[in-house]
mmCIF file of C-alpha atoms and ligand atoms in Angstrom:
data_model
loop_
_atom_site.group_PDB
_atom_site.id
_atom_site.type_symbol
_atom_site.label_atom_id
_atom_site.label_comp_id
_atom_site.label_asym_id
_atom_site.label_seq_id
_atom_site.Cartn_x
_atom_site.Cartn_y
_atom_site.Cartn_z
ATOM 1 C CA MET A 3 -23.485 18.840 22.299
ATOM 2 C CA ARG A 4 -26.911 18.338 23.885
ATOM 3 C CA LEU A 5 -26.840 15.641 26.451
ATOM 4 C CA ARG A 6 -29.579 13.157 26.858
ATOM 5 C CA ASN A 7 -29.364 10.294 29.202
ATOM 6 C CA ILE A 8 -29.619 7.466 26.736
ATOM 7 C CA ARG A 9 -30.621 4.350 28.562
ATOM 8 C CA GLY A 10 -28.067 1.604 28.246
ATOM 9 C CA ALA A 11 -25.419 3.806 26.565
ATOM 10 C CA ARG A 12 -22.764 2.870 29.090
ATOM 11 C CA GLU A 13 -23.653 -0.818 28.852
ATOM 12 C CA THR A 14 -23.576 -0.822 25.029
ATOM 13 C CA ILE A 15 -20.232 0.943 25.069
ATOM 14 C CA ALA A 16 -18.887 -1.457 27.677
ATOM 15 C CA ALA A 17 -19.917 -4.419 25.503
ATOM 16 C CA SER A 18 -18.500 -3.072 22.207
ATOM 17 C CA GLU A 19 -15.190 -4.446 20.971
ATOM 18 C CA PHE A 20 -14.686 -1.160 19.081
ATOM 19 C CA VAL A 21 -14.482 0.875 22.278
ATOM 20 C CA ILE A 22 -11.136 0.311 23.922
ATOM 21 C CA LYS A 23 -11.193 0.097 27.692
ATOM 22 C CA GLN A 24 -8.079 0.383 29.873
ATOM 23 C CA GLU A 25 -6.759 2.550 27.078
ATOM 24 C CA THR A 26 -3.539 3.402 28.924
ATOM 25 C CA GLU A 27 -2.418 -0.219 28.462
ATOM 26 C CA TYR A 28 -2.127 0.373 24.732
ATOM 27 C CA LYS A 29 0.181 3.368 24.977
ATOM 28 C CA GLY A 30 2.875 2.809 22.326
ATOM 29 C CA ARG A 31 1.093 -0.319 21.067
ATOM 30 C CA TRP A 32 -1.933 0.968 19.139
ATOM 31 C CA ASN A 33 -0.557 -0.411 15.889
ATOM 32 C CA GLU A 34 -0.520 -3.904 17.405
ATOM 33 C CA LEU A 35 -4.199 -3.540 18.135
ATOM 34 C CA PHE A 36 -4.904 -2.574 14.522
ATOM 35 C CA GLY A 37 -2.550 -5.308 13.322
ATOM 36 C CA ASN A 38 -0.602 -3.073 10.923
ATOM 37 C CA GLN A 39 1.823 -0.147 10.814
ATOM 38 C CA ASN A 40 -0.520 2.333 9.153
ATOM 39 C CA PRO A 41 -0.562 5.936 10.401
ATOM 40 C CA ILE A 42 -2.919 6.788 13.250
ATOM 41 C CA HIS A 43 -5.219 9.792 13.005
ATOM 42 C CA ILE A 44 -7.416 10.786 15.932
ATOM 43 C CA GLU A 45 -10.414 13.054 16.360
ATOM 44 C CA ILE A 46 -10.888 14.653 19.755
ATOM 45 C CA GLY A 47 -14.497 15.379 20.637
ATOM 46 C CA MET A 48 -15.892 13.259 17.832
ATOM 47 C CA GLY A 49 -19.518 13.467 18.939
ATOM 48 C CA LYS A 50 -21.703 11.110 16.926
ATOM 49 C CA GLY A 51 -18.795 10.164 14.676
ATOM 50 C CA LYS A 52 -19.986 10.788 11.121
ATOM 51 C CA PHE A 53 -16.744 12.540 10.145
ATOM 52 C CA LEU A 54 -14.418 9.798 11.364
ATOM 53 C CA THR A 55 -16.601 6.951 10.118
ATOM 54 C CA THR A 56 -16.619 8.507 6.637
ATOM 55 C CA LEU A 57 -12.842 8.998 6.669
ATOM 56 C CA ALA A 58 -12.311 5.406 7.829
ATOM 57 C CA GLN A 59 -14.398 4.178 4.901
ATOM 58 C CA GLN A 60 -12.560 6.415 2.431
ATOM 59 C CA ASN A 61 -9.034 5.634 3.689
ATOM 60 C CA PRO A 62 -8.575 1.979 4.623
ATOM 61 C CA THR A 63 -4.792 2.434 5.015
ATOM 62 C CA ILE A 64 -5.166 4.938 7.847
ATOM 63 C CA ASN A 65 -6.140 3.887 11.357
ATOM 64 C CA TYR A 66 -8.650 6.152 13.064
ATOM 65 C CA ILE A 67 -9.350 6.566 16.754
ATOM 66 C CA GLY A 68 -12.272 8.667 17.910
ATOM 67 C CA ILE A 69 -12.134 10.227 21.353
ATOM 68 C CA GLU A 70 -15.255 11.451 23.106
ATOM 69 C CA LYS A 71 -15.938 12.110 26.757
ATOM 70 C CA TYR A 72 -19.690 11.436 26.783
ATOM 71 C CA SER A 73 -21.262 8.006 26.368
ATOM 72 C CA SER A 74 -24.550 9.607 25.344
ATOM 73 C CA VAL A 75 -23.071 10.820 22.035
ATOM 74 C CA LEU A 76 -20.392 8.174 21.543
ATOM 75 C CA ILE A 77 -23.135 5.540 21.504
ATOM 76 C CA ARG A 78 -24.240 6.793 18.046
ATOM 77 C CA ALA A 79 -20.816 6.213 16.535
ATOM 78 C CA VAL A 80 -20.533 2.837 18.240
ATOM 79 C CA ALA A 81 -23.932 1.683 16.956
ATOM 80 C CA LYS A 82 -22.920 2.623 13.401
ATOM 81 C CA GLN A 83 -19.547 0.897 13.676
ATOM 82 C CA GLU A 84 -21.214 -2.246 15.068
ATOM 83 C CA GLU A 85 -23.027 -2.397 11.693
ATOM 84 C CA LEU A 86 -20.062 -1.436 9.510
ATOM 85 C CA THR A 87 -17.307 -3.250 11.473
ATOM 86 C CA LEU A 88 -14.568 -1.201 9.784
ATOM 87 C CA PRO A 89 -11.165 -2.693 10.721
ATOM 88 C CA ASN A 90 -9.501 0.734 10.919
ATOM 89 C CA LEU A 91 -11.816 2.506 13.374
ATOM 90 C CA LEU A 92 -11.754 2.404 17.186
ATOM 91 C CA PHE A 93 -13.108 4.619 19.936
ATOM 92 C CA ILE A 94 -12.069 5.688 23.397
ATOM 93 C CA ARG A 95 -14.397 7.290 25.919
ATOM 94 C CA MET A 96 -12.123 9.657 27.760
ATOM 95 C CA GLU A 97 -11.326 13.230 28.673
ATOM 96 C CA ALA A 98 -8.729 14.601 26.243
ATOM 97 C CA GLU A 99 -6.661 16.098 29.034
ATOM 98 C CA TYR A 100 -5.128 12.642 29.606
ATOM 99 C CA LEU A 101 -4.069 11.999 25.999
ATOM 100 C CA ALA A 102 -0.396 11.655 26.890
ATOM 101 C CA ASP A 103 -1.254 8.710 29.172
ATOM 102 C CA VAL A 104 -2.819 6.913 26.216
ATOM 103 C CA PHE A 105 -0.493 7.686 23.299
ATOM 104 C CA ALA A 106 3.314 7.551 23.215
ATOM 105 C CA HIS A 107 5.690 10.058 21.621
ATOM 106 C CA ASN A 108 5.409 9.979 17.822
ATOM 107 C CA GLU A 109 2.430 7.616 17.898
ATOM 108 C CA VAL A 110 -0.123 9.908 16.258
ATOM 109 C CA ALA A 111 0.217 11.397 12.767
ATOM 110 C CA ARG A 112 -2.765 13.762 12.762
ATOM 111 C CA ILE A 113 -5.260 15.245 15.200
ATOM 112 C CA TYR A 114 -8.661 16.511 14.084
ATOM 113 C CA LEU A 115 -10.600 18.982 16.205
ATOM 114 C CA ASN A 116 -14.072 19.666 14.869
ATOM 115 C CA PHE A 117 -16.447 22.205 16.403
ATOM 116 C CA SER A 118 -14.797 21.978 19.794
ATOM 117 C CA ASP A 119 -16.572 23.446 22.812
ATOM 118 C CA PRO A 120 -15.833 27.220 22.887
ATOM 119 C CA TRP A 121 -15.513 27.694 26.667
ATOM 120 C CA PRO A 122 -16.174 31.453 26.220
ATOM 121 C CA LYS A 123 -15.250 32.551 29.745
ATOM 122 C CA ASP A 124 -11.625 33.673 30.146
ATOM 123 C CA ARG A 125 -11.181 31.613 33.270
ATOM 124 C CA HIS A 126 -12.008 28.469 31.257
ATOM 125 C CA ALA A 127 -9.580 29.242 28.411
ATOM 126 C CA LYS A 128 -7.286 26.343 29.358
ATOM 127 C CA ARG A 129 -10.120 23.919 28.652
ATOM 128 C CA ARG A 130 -10.300 24.958 24.996
ATOM 129 C CA LEU A 131 -8.912 22.157 22.859
ATOM 130 C CA THR A 132 -6.768 24.660 20.913
ATOM 131 C CA SER A 133 -5.231 26.304 23.998
ATOM 132 C CA LYS A 134 -1.463 26.279 24.453
ATOM 133 C CA ASP A 135 -1.981 23.726 27.232
ATOM 134 C CA PHE A 136 -3.672 21.326 24.824
ATOM 135 C CA LEU A 137 -1.178 22.035 22.019
ATOM 136 C CA ASP A 138 1.558 21.075 24.503
ATOM 137 C CA ARG A 139 -0.271 17.782 25.105
ATOM 138 C CA TYR A 140 -0.557 17.172 21.349
ATOM 139 C CA HIS A 141 3.160 17.869 21.055
ATOM 140 C CA GLN A 142 3.771 14.900 23.352
ATOM 141 C CA ILE A 143 2.003 12.381 21.110
ATOM 142 C CA LEU A 144 2.434 13.662 17.536
ATOM 143 C CA LEU A 145 5.040 12.634 15.000
ATOM 144 C CA PRO A 146 7.480 15.491 14.199
ATOM 145 C CA GLU A 147 5.607 16.317 10.996
ATOM 146 C CA GLY A 148 2.243 15.601 12.628
ATOM 147 C CA GLU A 149 -0.532 18.136 12.205
ATOM 148 C CA VAL A 150 -3.582 19.481 13.963
ATOM 149 C CA ILE A 151 -6.556 20.360 11.772
ATOM 150 C CA PHE A 152 -9.243 22.447 13.418
ATOM 151 C CA LYS A 153 -12.668 23.472 12.100
ATOM 152 C CA THR A 154 -15.192 25.719 13.800
ATOM 153 C CA ASP A 155 -17.986 28.169 13.072
ATOM 154 C CA ASN A 156 -17.022 30.138 16.185
ATOM 155 C CA ARG A 157 -14.980 33.165 15.112
ATOM 156 C CA GLU A 158 -13.905 34.091 18.647
ATOM 157 C CA LEU A 159 -12.596 30.595 19.284
ATOM 158 C CA PHE A 160 -10.890 30.591 15.893
ATOM 159 C CA ASP A 161 -9.169 33.951 16.488
ATOM 160 C CA TYR A 162 -8.041 32.729 19.889
ATOM 161 C CA SER A 163 -6.685 29.531 18.298
ATOM 162 C CA MET A 164 -4.773 31.485 15.632
ATOM 163 C CA GLU A 165 -3.003 33.281 18.505
ATOM 164 C CA GLN A 166 -2.343 30.139 20.517
ATOM 165 C CA VAL A 167 -0.586 28.390 17.610
ATOM 166 C CA PRO A 168 2.550 30.640 17.646
ATOM 167 C CA GLU A 169 2.253 31.063 21.420
ATOM 168 C CA ALA A 170 2.737 27.304 21.795
ATOM 169 C CA GLY A 171 5.688 27.233 19.378
ATOM 170 C CA TRP A 172 3.648 25.883 16.480
ATOM 171 C CA LYS A 173 3.158 27.375 13.029
ATOM 172 C CA LEU A 174 0.210 27.723 10.718
ATOM 173 C CA VAL A 175 0.374 25.714 7.508
ATOM 174 C CA ASN A 176 -2.830 27.183 6.118
ATOM 175 C CA TYR A 177 -6.091 28.721 7.234
ATOM 176 C CA THR A 178 -9.375 30.017 5.883
ATOM 177 C CA TYR A 179 -12.272 31.971 7.338
ATOM 178 C CA ASP A 180 -14.702 30.444 4.864
ATOM 179 C CA LEU A 181 -13.845 26.829 4.136
ATOM 180 C CA HIS A 182 -16.789 26.191 1.852
ATOM 181 C CA GLU A 183 -15.829 29.102 -0.412
ATOM 182 C CA SER A 184 -12.117 28.208 -0.398
ATOM 183 C CA GLU A 185 -9.774 25.893 -2.314
ATOM 184 C CA PHE A 186 -9.636 23.641 0.769
ATOM 185 C CA VAL A 187 -13.240 22.530 0.374
ATOM 186 C CA GLU A 188 -12.251 19.801 -2.068
ATOM 187 C CA GLY A 189 -12.375 16.489 -0.269
ATOM 188 C CA ASN A 190 -13.787 18.135 2.870
ATOM 189 C CA VAL A 191 -15.857 15.713 4.946
ATOM 190 C CA MET A 192 -18.592 17.458 6.885
ATOM 191 C CA THR A 193 -19.272 16.744 10.548
ATOM 192 C CA GLU A 194 -22.739 16.712 12.112
ATOM 193 C CA TYR A 195 -22.248 20.241 13.496
ATOM 194 C CA GLU A 196 -20.814 21.475 10.215
ATOM 195 C CA GLU A 197 -23.851 20.306 8.251
ATOM 196 C CA LYS A 198 -26.111 22.174 10.605
ATOM 197 C CA PHE A 199 -24.087 25.407 10.574
ATOM 198 C CA VAL A 200 -23.557 25.355 6.811
ATOM 199 C CA ALA A 201 -27.310 24.853 6.315
ATOM 200 C CA GLU A 202 -27.864 27.928 8.502
ATOM 201 C CA GLY A 203 -25.439 29.911 6.308
ATOM 202 C CA HIS A 204 -22.571 30.243 8.813
ATOM 203 C CA PRO A 205 -19.041 30.382 7.381
ATOM 204 C CA ILE A 206 -16.725 27.651 8.648
ATOM 205 C CA CYS A 207 -13.165 28.534 9.689
ATOM 206 C CA ARG A 208 -10.367 26.010 9.370
ATOM 207 C CA LEU A 209 -6.670 25.953 10.208
ATOM 208 C CA THR A 210 -3.847 23.450 9.924
ATOM 209 C CA ALA A 211 -0.941 23.730 12.357
ATOM 210 C CA VAL A 212 2.375 21.892 12.795
ATOM 211 C CA ARG A 213 5.208 22.242 15.271
ATOM 212 C CA ASP A 214 7.700 24.948 14.414
ATOM 213 C CA CYS A 215 11.064 23.221 14.180
ATOM 214 C CA PRO A 216 9.754 19.796 15.186
ATOM 215 C CA GLU A 217 13.166 18.046 14.980
ATOM 216 C CA LYS A 218 14.609 20.247 17.669
ATOM 217 C CA GLN A 219 11.561 19.992 19.904
ATOM 218 C CA ASN A 220 11.322 16.258 19.553
ATOM 219 C CA ALA A 221 14.842 15.840 20.870
ATOM 220 C CA GLU A 222 13.557 16.805 24.341
HETATM 221 N N1 SAH B 28 -16.991 16.819 16.317
HETATM 222 C C1 SAH B 28 -18.445 16.702 16.354
HETATM 223 C C2 SAH B 28 -19.024 17.133 17.706
HETATM 224 C C3 SAH B 28 -18.739 18.560 18.097
HETATM 225 S S1 SAH B 28 -19.368 18.988 19.711
HETATM 226 C C4 SAH B 28 -19.038 17.510 15.226
HETATM 227 O O1 SAH B 28 -18.352 18.347 14.657
HETATM 228 O O2 SAH B 28 -20.206 17.275 14.880
HETATM 229 C C5 SAH B 28 -17.905 18.798 20.694
HETATM 230 C C6 SAH B 28 -17.752 17.383 21.214
HETATM 231 O O3 SAH B 28 -16.522 17.291 21.888
HETATM 232 C C7 SAH B 28 -18.824 16.991 22.252
HETATM 233 O O4 SAH B 28 -19.368 15.750 21.896
HETATM 234 C C8 SAH B 28 -18.049 16.934 23.577
HETATM 235 O O5 SAH B 28 -18.581 15.985 24.477
HETATM 236 C C9 SAH B 28 -16.656 16.580 23.104
HETATM 237 N N2 SAH B 28 -15.599 17.067 23.974
HETATM 238 C C10 SAH B 28 -15.435 18.348 24.371
HETATM 239 N N3 SAH B 28 -14.359 18.477 25.159
HETATM 240 C C11 SAH B 28 -13.804 17.243 25.252
HETATM 241 C C12 SAH B 28 -12.672 16.739 25.945
HETATM 242 N N4 SAH B 28 -11.915 17.540 26.686
HETATM 243 N N5 SAH B 28 -12.399 15.422 25.846
HETATM 244 C C13 SAH B 28 -13.179 14.604 25.094
HETATM 245 N N6 SAH B 28 -14.269 15.024 24.416
HETATM 246 C C14 SAH B 28 -14.587 16.330 24.489
#
């Protein structure tokens, strides 16, 4: 995502009640913050937040947490939420590497990854949000039946991700190389990047993955 130094972004984020600071203090207690026991779905690398804001409006009985490392893009989602004040939508400005410090075992029901940075160089492969290293981190916070849903226009990143899923001891539930021409398009909510790529005629790939044998793994 293009970075611009938006004046006051950090200050606005610091002042917003929808952006949770000292996020590690809420590990295992996110439901208390929402004031209900509804499932928690997170998006990692949410950018400007259209996807998650739309889902939060559509599904009031699901709690959504958007995670984004840059204030300059997060500010857009925060500004929108300051207008909407949806009770089921919060944000954290953080680097996803530290997810397991913020969420407890079994705390998250679903993880969305949309148009994640490709990190094309081999030596940066571990930074890809669908690498085995990241899937291992997701394993630490997801419910046994919890899923990861990943969309991208980047075929190389998608092929890599399809390999990482079994490598990490996960299994594919479904996948498509052309979401908008597939059965899975029904109910699909487009992200900012997706709108742009679809308008340019790029096919969008999508996969859903769960842990293989989650009961056994969760007994760790
Ligand atoms: N999901 C949005 C934005 C995609 S761009 C969309 O589909 O429109 C990828 C976003 O992920 C960027 O905003 C980037 O800052 C964020 N990001 C990438 N790696 C991250 C990480 N490790 N932790 C948190 N955010 C990350």
